[in-house]
XYZ file of C-alpha atoms in Angstrom:
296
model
C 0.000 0.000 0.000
C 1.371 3.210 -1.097
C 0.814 6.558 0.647
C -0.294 8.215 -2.502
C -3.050 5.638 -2.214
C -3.786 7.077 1.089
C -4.055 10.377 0.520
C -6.840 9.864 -2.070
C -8.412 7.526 0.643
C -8.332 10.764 3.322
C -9.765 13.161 0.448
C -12.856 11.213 -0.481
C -13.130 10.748 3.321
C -12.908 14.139 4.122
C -14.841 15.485 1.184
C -17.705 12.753 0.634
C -17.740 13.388 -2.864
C -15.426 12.272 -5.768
C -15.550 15.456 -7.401
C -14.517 17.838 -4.234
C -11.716 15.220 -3.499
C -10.330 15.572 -7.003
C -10.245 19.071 -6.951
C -8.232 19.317 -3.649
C -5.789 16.297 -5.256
C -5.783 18.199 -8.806
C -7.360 14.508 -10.164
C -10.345 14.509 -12.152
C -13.116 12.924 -10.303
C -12.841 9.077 -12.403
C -9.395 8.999 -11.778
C -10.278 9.106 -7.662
C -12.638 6.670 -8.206
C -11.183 4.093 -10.033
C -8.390 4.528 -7.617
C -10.048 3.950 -4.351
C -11.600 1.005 -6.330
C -8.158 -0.421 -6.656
C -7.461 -0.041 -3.112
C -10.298 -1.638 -2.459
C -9.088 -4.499 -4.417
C -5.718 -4.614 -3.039
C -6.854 -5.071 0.589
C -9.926 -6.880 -0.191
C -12.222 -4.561 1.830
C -14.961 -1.877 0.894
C -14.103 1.407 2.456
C -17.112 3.709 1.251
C -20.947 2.906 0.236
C -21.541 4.587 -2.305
C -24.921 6.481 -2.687
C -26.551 9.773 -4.452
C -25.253 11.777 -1.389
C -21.831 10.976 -1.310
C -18.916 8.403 -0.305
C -19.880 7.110 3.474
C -16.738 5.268 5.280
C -18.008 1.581 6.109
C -16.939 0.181 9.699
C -13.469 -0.621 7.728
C -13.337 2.546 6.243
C -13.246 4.217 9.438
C -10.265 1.898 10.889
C -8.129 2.608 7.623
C -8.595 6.697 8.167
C -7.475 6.604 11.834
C -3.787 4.919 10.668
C -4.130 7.008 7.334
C -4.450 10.065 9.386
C -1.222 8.869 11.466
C 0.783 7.763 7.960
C 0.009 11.756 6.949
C 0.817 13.417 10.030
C 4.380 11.281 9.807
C 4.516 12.586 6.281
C 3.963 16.052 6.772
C 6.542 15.902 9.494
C 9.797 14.057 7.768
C 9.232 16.730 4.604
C 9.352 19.244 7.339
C 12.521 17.836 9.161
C 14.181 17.313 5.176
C 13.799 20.724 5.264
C 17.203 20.845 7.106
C 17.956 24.641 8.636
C 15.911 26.924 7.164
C 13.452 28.926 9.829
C 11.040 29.151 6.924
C 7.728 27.191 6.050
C 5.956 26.084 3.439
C 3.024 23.636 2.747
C -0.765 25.318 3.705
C -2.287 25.951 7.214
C -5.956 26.280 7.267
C -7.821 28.335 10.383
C -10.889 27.836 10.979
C -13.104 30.750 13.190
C -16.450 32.653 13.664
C -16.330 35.250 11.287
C -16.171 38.040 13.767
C -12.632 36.240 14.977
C -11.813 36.203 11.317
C -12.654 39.915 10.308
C -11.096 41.217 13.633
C -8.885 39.391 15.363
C -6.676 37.548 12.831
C -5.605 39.522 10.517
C -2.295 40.702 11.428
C -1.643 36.816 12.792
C -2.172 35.545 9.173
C -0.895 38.428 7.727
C 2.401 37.981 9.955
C 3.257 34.816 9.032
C 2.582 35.135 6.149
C 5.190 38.263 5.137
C 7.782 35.669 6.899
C 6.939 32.322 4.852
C 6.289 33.517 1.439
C 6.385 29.977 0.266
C 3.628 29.306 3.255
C -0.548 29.112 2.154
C -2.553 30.898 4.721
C -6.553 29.729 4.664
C -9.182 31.210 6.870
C -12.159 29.746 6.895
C -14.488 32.675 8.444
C -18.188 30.627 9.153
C -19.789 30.401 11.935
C -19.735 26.914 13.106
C -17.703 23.870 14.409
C -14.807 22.299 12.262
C -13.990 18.919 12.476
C -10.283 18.930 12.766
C -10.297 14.720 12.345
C -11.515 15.249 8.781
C -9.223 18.128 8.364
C -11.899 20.627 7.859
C -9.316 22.888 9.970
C -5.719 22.830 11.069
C -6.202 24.575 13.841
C -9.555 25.936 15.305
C -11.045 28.977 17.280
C -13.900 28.623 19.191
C -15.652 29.792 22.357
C -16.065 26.342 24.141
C -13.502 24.101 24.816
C -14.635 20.552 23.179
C -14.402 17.451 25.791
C -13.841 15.112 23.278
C -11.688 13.957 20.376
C -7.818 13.681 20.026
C -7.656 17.084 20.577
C -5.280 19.877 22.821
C -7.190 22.629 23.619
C -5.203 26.333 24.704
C -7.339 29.080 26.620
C -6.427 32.096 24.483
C -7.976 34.956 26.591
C -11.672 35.969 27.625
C -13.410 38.861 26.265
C -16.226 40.827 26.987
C -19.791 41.431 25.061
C -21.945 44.133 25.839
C -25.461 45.856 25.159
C -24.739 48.415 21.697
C -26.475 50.157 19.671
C -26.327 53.583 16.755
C -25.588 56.333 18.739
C -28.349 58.245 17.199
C -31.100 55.234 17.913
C -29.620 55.634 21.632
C -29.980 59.411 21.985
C -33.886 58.835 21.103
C -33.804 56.313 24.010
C -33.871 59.122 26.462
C -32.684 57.529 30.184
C -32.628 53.859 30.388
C -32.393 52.569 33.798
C -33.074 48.806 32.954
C -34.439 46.061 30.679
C -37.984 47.310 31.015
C -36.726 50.609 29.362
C -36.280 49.017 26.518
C -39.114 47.000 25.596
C -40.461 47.782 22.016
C -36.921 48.570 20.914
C -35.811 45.690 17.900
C -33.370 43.353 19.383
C -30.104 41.749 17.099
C -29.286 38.783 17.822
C -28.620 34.883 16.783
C -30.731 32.556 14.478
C -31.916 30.334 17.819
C -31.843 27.392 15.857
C -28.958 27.818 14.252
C -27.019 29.005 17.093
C -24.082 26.793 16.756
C -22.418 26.747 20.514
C -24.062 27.459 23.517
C -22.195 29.851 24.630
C -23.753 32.236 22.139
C -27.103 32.220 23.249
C -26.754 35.954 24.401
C -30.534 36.857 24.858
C -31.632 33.463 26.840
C -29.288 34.316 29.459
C -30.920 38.124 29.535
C -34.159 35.962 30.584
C -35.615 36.907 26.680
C -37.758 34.224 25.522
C -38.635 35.642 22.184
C -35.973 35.814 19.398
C -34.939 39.333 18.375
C -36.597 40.926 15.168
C -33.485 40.753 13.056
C -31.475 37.506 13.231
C -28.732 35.944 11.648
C -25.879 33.431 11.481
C -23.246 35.667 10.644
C -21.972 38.140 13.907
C -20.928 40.437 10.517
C -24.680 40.554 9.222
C -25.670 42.077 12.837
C -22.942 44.561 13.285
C -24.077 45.819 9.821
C -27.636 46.200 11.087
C -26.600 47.625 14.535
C -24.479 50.290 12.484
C -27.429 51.392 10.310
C -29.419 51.685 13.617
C -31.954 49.291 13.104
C -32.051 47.694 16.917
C -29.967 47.175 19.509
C -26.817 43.871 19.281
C -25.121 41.611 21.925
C -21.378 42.708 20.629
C -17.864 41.840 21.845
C -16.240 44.625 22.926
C -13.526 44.102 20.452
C -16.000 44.529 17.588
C -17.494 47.533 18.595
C -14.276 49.749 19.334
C -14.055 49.340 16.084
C -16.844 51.478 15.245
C -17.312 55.036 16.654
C -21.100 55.035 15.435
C -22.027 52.851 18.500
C -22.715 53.383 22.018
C -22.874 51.331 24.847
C -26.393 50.009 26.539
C -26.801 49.925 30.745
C -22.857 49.239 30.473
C -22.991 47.450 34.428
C -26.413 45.543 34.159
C -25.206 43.707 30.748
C -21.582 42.439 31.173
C -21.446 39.191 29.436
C -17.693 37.342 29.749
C -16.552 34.936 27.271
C -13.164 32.909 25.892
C -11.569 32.114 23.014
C -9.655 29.001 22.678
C -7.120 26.970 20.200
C -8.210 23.781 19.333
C -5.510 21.284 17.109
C -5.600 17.415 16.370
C -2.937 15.591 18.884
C -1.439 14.465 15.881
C -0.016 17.658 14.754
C 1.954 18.031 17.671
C 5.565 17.680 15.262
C 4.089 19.819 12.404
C 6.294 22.838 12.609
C 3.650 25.268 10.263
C 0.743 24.278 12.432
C 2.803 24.955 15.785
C 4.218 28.396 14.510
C 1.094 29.342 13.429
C -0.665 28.285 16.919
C 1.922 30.268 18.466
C 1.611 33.508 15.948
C -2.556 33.290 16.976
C -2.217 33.492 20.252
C 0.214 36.077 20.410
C -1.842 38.396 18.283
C -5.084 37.321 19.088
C -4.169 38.224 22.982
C -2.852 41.418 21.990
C -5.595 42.950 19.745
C -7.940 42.048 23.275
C -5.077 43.467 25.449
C -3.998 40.803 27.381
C -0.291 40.514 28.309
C 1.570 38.227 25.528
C 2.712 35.598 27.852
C -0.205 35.120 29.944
């Protein structure tokens, strides 16, 4: 069995279909298949079914990917030590984080690294949702709640803060606002509730709000834009809104809500020299633009 073989093997695995695998393998979509048909042949076992929707691993299918996975990681890591002295990388690094992380927080990380590796691929992936780091949806992952399972590490990068904001002007018209009840027929911003994709998120439930705001969405992006053309009042990180000098704080000590990011990685990347600089190059920034200390 050769490890080229593999790698088509982890493709199909990771992208369910022939034609998505070819693309990342620059293979036209027969050529995968008749190759993982040959596989199949040459160990005598059937790795996917096969069905309208996709490739599904079988039970045998999902015992090849866990030593395929290990055969790549070992890979990845003697090209990296053939690389002999040089302090520079190559290869790709893919991030995945919610897209106000992505729009705010890492851009001078990526950008960074990537003025000091030219021959090095930065990817962010900016959607808000979880990433599957065993089927390599992600190198490395932000998120906002640590996972408690998987062959995974998991590094606290810092908390943060989300408060009450809204278009200075809509504000003004307020008048005084002493509490909640101040600010009942005002449009609220918030989350999709169904689509809310981490707990942790669920801004407006822990404000003891049973209905969903007027204007919802997936995307933290989508609700900053409404917030800034004063059509309600948003649940914002702190970070965002300093941003933007159009918005003003809501009953600043009554709505204080305290969050963390974290680094997620697969175990198995622990040798990977891109995915370790780049861990290190996230944290660092990411921990400045909130204004914590470097090395705490």
């Amino acid at each position: 069995m050769k490890w080229d073989d593999l790698r088509v093997f982890l493709a199909v695995a990771r992208q369910s279909r022939l034609q998505n695998a070819g693309r990342s393998l620059g293979l036209d979509p027969a050529t995968v298949g008749r190759r993982i048909g040959a596989l199949e042949v040459a160990l005598g076992s059937k790795f996917f079914d096969r069905s309208p929707q996709g490739y599904t691993l079988t039970e045998a299918g999902r015992s090849l990917l866990d030593h395929a996975q290990a055969m790549e990681t070992i890979a990845a890591a003697a090209v990296e030590d053939a690389g002999g002295q040089s302090d520079s990388l190559s290869g790709t690094v893919r991030i995945g984080a919610p897209d106000g992380v992505s729009n705010y927080l890492l851009i001078d990380a990526c950008d960074a690294l990537s003025r000091d590796n030219p021959d090095l691929q930065v990817q962010v992936v900016a959607l808000p949702r979880m990433f599957s780091l065993s089927k390599r949806e992600a190198d490395l992952a932000i998120t906002v709640s640590p996972p408690s399972a998987g062959r995974l590490t998991v590094r606290k990068i810092a908390d943060y803060r989300l408060r009450l904001y809204g278009q200075k002007d809509l504000v003004a018209g307020l008048g005084p606002v002493r509490g909640m009840d101040d600010l009942e027929g005002v449009r609220g911003i918030g989350y999709i509730s169904d689509m809310i994709f981490d707990k942790e998120l669920d801004y407006y439930a822990l404000l003891g709000r049973s209905a969903e705001p007027s204007l919802t969405s997936n995307s933290l992006i989508m609700q900053l834009r409404w917030a800034l053309r004063g059509c309600g009042l948003c649940i914002l990180p702190d970070f965002v809104a300093r941003e933007h000098d159009e918005l003003a704080v809501v009953l600043p000590e009554d709505i204080r809500i305290l969050r963390a990011f974290y680094l997620v990685r697969h175990q198995d990347d622990a040798r990977v020299a891109r995915i370790n600089r780049m861990a290190e190059v996230v944290v660092e920034r990411m921990r400045r633009a909130l204004g914590v200390p470097a090395l705490a």
